[in-house]
CSV table of N, CA and C in Angstrom, one decimal:
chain,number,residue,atom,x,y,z
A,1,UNK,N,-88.5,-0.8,21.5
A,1,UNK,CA,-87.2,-0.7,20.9
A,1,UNK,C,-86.8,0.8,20.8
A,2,UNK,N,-85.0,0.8,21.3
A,2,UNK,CA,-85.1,2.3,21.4
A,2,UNK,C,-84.4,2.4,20.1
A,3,UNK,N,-85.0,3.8,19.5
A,3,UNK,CA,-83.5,4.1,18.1
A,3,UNK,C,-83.0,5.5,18.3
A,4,UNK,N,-81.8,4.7,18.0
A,4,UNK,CA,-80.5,6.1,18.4
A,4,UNK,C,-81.0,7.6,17.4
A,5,UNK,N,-80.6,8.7,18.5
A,5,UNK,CA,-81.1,9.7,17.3
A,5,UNK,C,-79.6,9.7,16.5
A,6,UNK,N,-79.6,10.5,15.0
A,6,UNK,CA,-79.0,9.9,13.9
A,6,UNK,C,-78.9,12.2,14.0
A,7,UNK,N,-77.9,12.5,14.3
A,7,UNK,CA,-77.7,13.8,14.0
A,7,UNK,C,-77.6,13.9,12.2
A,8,UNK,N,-78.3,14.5,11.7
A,8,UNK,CA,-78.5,15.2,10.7
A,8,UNK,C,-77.1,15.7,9.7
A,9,UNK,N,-76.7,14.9,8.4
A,9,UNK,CA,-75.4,15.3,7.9
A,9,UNK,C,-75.5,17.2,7.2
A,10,UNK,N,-74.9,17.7,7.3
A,10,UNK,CA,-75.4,19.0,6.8
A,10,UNK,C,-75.2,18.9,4.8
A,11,UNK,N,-76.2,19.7,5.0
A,11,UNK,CA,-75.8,19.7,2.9
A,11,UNK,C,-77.0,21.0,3.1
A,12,UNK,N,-76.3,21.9,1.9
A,12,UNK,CA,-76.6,22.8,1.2
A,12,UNK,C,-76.4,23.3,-0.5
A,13,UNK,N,-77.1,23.7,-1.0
A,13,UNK,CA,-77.2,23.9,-2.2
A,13,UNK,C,-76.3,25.2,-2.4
A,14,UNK,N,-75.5,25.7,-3.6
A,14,UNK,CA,-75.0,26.7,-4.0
A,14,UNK,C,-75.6,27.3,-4.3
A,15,UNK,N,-76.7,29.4,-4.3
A,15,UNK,CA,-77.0,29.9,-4.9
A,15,UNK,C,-75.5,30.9,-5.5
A,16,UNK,N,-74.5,31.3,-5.1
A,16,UNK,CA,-73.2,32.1,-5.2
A,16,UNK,C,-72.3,31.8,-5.2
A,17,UNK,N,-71.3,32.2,-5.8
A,17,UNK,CA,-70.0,31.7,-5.1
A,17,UNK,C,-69.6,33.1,-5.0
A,18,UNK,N,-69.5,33.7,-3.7
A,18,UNK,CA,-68.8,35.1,-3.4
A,18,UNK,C,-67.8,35.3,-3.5
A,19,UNK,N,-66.8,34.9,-2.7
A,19,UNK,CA,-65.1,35.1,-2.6
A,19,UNK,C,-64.6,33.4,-3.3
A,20,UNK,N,-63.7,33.5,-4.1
A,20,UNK,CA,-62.9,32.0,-3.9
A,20,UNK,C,-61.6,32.8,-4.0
A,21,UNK,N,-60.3,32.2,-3.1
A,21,UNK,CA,-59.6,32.7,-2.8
A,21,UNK,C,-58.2,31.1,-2.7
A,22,UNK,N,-57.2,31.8,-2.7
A,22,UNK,CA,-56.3,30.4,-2.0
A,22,UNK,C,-57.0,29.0,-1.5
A,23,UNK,N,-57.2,29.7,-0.3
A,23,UNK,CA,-57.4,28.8,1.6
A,23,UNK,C,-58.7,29.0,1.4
A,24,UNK,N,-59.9,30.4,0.8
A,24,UNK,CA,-60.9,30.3,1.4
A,24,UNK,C,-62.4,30.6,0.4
A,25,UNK,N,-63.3,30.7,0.9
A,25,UNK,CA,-64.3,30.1,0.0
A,25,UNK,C,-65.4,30.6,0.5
A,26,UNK,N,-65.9,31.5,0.2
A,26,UNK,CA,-67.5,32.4,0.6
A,26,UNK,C,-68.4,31.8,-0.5
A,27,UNK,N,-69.9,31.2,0.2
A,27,UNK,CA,-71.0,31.0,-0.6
A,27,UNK,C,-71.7,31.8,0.0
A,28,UNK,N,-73.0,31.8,-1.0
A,28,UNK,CA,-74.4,31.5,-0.2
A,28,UNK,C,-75.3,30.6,-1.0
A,29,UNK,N,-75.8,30.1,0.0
A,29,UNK,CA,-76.2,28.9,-0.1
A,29,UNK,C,-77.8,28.8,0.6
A,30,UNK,N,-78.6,27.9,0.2
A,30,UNK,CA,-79.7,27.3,0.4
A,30,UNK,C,-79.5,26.5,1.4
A,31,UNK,N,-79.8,26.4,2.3
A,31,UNK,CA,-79.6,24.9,3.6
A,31,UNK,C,-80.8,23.7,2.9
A,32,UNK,N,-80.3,22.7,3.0
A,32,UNK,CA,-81.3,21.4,2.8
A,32,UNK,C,-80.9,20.4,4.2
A,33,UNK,N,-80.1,20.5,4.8
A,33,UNK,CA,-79.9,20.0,6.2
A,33,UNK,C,-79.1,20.2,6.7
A,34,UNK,N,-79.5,20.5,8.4
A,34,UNK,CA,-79.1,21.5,9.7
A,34,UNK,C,-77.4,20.9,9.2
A,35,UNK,N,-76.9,22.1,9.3
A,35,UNK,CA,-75.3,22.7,9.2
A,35,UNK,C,-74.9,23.4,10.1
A,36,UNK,N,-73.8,22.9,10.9
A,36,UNK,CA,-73.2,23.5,12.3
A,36,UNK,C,-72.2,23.9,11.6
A,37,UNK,N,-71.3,25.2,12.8
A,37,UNK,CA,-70.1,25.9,12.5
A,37,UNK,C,-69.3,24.7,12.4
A,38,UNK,N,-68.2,24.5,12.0
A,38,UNK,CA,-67.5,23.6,11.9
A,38,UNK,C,-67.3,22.4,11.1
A,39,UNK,N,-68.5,22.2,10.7
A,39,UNK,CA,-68.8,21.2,9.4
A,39,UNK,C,-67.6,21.0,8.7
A,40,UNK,N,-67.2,19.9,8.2
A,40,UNK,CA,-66.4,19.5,7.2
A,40,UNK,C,-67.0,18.9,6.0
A,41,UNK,N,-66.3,19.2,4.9
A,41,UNK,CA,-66.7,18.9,3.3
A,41,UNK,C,-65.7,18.6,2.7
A,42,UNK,N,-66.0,16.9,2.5
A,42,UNK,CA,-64.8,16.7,1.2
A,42,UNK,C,-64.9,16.5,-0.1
A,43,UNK,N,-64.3,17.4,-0.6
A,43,UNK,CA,-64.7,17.6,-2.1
A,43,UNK,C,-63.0,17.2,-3.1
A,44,UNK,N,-63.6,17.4,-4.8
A,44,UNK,CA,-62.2,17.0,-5.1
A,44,UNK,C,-62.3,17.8,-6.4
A,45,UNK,N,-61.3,18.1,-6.8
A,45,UNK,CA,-60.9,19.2,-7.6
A,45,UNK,C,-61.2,19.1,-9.3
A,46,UNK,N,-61.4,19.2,-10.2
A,46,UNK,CA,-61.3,18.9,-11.3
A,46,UNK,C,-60.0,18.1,-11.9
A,47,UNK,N,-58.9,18.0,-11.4
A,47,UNK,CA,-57.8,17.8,-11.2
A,47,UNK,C,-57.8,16.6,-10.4
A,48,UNK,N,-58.9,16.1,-9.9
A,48,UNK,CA,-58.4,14.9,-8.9
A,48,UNK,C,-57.7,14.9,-7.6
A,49,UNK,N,-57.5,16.1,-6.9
A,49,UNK,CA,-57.4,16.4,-5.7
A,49,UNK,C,-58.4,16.6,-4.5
A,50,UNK,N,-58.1,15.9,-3.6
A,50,UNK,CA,-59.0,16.0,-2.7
A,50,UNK,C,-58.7,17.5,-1.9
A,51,UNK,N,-59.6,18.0,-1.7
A,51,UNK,CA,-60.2,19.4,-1.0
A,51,UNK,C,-60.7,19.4,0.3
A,52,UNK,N,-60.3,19.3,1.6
A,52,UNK,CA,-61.2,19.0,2.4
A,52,UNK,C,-61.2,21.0,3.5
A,53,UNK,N,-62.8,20.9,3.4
A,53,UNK,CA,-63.4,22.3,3.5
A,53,UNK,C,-63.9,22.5,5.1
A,54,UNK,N,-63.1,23.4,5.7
A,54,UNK,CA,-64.3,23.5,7.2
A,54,UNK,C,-65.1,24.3,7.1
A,55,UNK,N,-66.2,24.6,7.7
A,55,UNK,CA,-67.5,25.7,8.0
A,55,UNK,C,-66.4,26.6,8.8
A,56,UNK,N,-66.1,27.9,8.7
A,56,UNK,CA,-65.6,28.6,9.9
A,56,UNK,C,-66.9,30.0,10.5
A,57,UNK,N,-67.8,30.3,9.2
A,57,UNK,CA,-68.4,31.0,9.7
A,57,UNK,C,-70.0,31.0,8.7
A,58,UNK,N,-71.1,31.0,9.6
A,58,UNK,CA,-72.2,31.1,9.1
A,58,UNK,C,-72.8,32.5,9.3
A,59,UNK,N,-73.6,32.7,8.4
A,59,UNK,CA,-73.8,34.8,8.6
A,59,UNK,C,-75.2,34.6,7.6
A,60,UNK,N,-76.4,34.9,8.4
A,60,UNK,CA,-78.1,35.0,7.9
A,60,UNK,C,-78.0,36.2,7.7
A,61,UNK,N,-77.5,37.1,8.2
A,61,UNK,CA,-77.7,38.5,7.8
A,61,UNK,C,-76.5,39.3,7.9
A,62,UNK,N,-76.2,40.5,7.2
A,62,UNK,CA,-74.9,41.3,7.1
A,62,UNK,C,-74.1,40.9,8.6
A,63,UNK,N,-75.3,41.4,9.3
A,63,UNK,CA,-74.0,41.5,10.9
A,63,UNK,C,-74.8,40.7,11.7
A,64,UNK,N,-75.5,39.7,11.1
A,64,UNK,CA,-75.8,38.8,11.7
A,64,UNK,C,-75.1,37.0,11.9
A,65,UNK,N,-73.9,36.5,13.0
A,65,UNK,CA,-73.5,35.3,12.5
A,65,UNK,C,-74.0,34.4,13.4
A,66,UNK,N,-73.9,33.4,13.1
A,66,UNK,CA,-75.2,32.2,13.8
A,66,UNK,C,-74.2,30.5,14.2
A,67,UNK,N,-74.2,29.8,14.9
A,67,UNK,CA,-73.7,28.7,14.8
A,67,UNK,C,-74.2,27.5,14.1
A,68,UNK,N,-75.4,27.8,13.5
A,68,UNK,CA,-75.9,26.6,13.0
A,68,UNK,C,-77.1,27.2,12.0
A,69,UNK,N,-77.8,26.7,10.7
A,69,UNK,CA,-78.6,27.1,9.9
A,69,UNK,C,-79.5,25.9,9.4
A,70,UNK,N,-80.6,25.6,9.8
A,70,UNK,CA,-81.7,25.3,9.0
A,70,UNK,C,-82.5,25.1,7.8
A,71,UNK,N,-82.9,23.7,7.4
A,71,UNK,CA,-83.9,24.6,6.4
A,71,UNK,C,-85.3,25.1,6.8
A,72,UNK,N,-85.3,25.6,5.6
A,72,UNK,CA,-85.0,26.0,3.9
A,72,UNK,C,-84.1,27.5,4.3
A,73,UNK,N,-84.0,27.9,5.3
A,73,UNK,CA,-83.3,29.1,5.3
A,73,UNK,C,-82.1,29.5,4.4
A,74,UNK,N,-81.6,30.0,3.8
A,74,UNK,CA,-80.4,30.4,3.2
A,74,UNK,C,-79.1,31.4,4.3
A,75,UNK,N,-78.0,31.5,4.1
A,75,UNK,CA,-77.2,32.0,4.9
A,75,UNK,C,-75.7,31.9,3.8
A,76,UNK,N,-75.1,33.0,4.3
A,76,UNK,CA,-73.7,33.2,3.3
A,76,UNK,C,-72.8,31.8,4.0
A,77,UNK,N,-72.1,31.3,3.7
A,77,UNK,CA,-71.2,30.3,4.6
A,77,UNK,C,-69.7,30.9,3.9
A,78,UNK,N,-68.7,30.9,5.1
A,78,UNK,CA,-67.0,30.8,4.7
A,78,UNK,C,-66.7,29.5,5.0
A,79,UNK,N,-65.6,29.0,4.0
A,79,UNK,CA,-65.3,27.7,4.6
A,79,UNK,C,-63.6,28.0,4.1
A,80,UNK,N,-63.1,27.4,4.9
A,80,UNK,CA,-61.8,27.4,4.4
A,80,UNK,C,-60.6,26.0,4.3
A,81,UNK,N,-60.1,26.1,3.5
A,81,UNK,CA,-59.2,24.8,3.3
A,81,UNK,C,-58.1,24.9,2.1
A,82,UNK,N,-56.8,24.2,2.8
A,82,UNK,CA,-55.9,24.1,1.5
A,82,UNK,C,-56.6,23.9,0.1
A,83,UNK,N,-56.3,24.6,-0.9
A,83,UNK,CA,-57.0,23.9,-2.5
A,83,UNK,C,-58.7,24.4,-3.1
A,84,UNK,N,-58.9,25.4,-1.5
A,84,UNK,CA,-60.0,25.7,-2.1
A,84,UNK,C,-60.4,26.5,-3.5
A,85,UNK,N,-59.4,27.1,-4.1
A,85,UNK,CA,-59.2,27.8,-5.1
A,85,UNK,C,-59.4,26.7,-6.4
A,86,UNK,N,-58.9,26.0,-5.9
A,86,UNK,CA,-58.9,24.6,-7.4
A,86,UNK,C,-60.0,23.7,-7.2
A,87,UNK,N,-61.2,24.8,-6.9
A,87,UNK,CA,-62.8,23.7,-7.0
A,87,UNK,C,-63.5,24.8,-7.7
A,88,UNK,N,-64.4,24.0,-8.9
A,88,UNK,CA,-64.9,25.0,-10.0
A,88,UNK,C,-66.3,24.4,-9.6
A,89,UNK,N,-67.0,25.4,-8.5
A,89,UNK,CA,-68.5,25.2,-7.7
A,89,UNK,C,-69.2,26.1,-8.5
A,90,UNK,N,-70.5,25.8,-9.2
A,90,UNK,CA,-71.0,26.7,-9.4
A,90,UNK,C,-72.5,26.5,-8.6
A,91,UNK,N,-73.4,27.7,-9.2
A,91,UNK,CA,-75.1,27.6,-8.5
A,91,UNK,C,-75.8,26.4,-8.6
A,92,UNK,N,-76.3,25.6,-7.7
A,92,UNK,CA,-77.2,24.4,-8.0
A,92,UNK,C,-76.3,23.3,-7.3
A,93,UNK,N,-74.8,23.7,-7.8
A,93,UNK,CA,-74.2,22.8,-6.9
A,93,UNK,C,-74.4,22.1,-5.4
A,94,UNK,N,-74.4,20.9,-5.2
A,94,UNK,CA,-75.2,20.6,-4.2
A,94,UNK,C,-73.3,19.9,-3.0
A,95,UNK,N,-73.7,20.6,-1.7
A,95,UNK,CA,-72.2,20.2,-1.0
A,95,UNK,C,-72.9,19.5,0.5
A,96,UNK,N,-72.2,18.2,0.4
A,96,UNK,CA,-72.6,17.4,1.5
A,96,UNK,C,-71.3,16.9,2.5
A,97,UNK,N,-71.8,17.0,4.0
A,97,UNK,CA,-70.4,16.9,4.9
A,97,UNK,C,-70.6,16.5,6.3
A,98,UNK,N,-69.9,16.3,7.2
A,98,UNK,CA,-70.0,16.0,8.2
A,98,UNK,C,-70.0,16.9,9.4
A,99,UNK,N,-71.2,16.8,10.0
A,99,UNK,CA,-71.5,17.9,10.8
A,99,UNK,C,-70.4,17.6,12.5
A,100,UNK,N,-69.7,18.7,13.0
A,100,UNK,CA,-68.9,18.1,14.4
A,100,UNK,C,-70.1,17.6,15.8
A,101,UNK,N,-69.6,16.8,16.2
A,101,UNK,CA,-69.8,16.2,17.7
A,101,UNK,C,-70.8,17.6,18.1
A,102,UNK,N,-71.6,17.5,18.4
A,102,UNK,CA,-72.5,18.4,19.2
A,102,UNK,C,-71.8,18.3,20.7
């Protein structure tokens, strides 16, 4: 019996919240599963608005940026999306989403 391989949903943990901005949204974060550039996260606002967040950039080190992150590794992530400003994320917070088409 063959079984399909099952690509890995990305989720990471909040250690930061760096930038929260309008459109955009700097963490760093803990990785708990493989997270590609592009990732989507739908989240919803204290308010009851849905938030939906893309990965645009992953960065392991200052001038270091990567297309995809691991665990347990940690890495800063930007994500950006209408509304990101009206999500109250803090540390521990755990964010789970759908990794793009390889």
């Amino acid at each position: 019996m063959t079984v399909p391989y099952v690509d890995p949903q990305p989720e990471v943990q909040i250690v930061e919240v760096d930038i929260l901005g309008t459109d955009l949204l700097a963490i760093v974060v803990r990785c708990l599963a493989t997270t590609r550039l592009g990732a989507r996260f739908h989240c919803v606002s204290p308010h009851g608005r849905a938030v939906d967040l893309t990965l645009t950039e992953i960065r392991r080190y200052p001038r270091v940026t990567v297309t995809e992150v691991d665990p347990p590794h940690a890495a800063r992530l930007v994500l950006t999306g209408t509304g990101a400003s009206e999500l109250h994320l803090h540390a521990r917070d755990v964010l789970q989403g759908i990794n793009p088409v390889a």
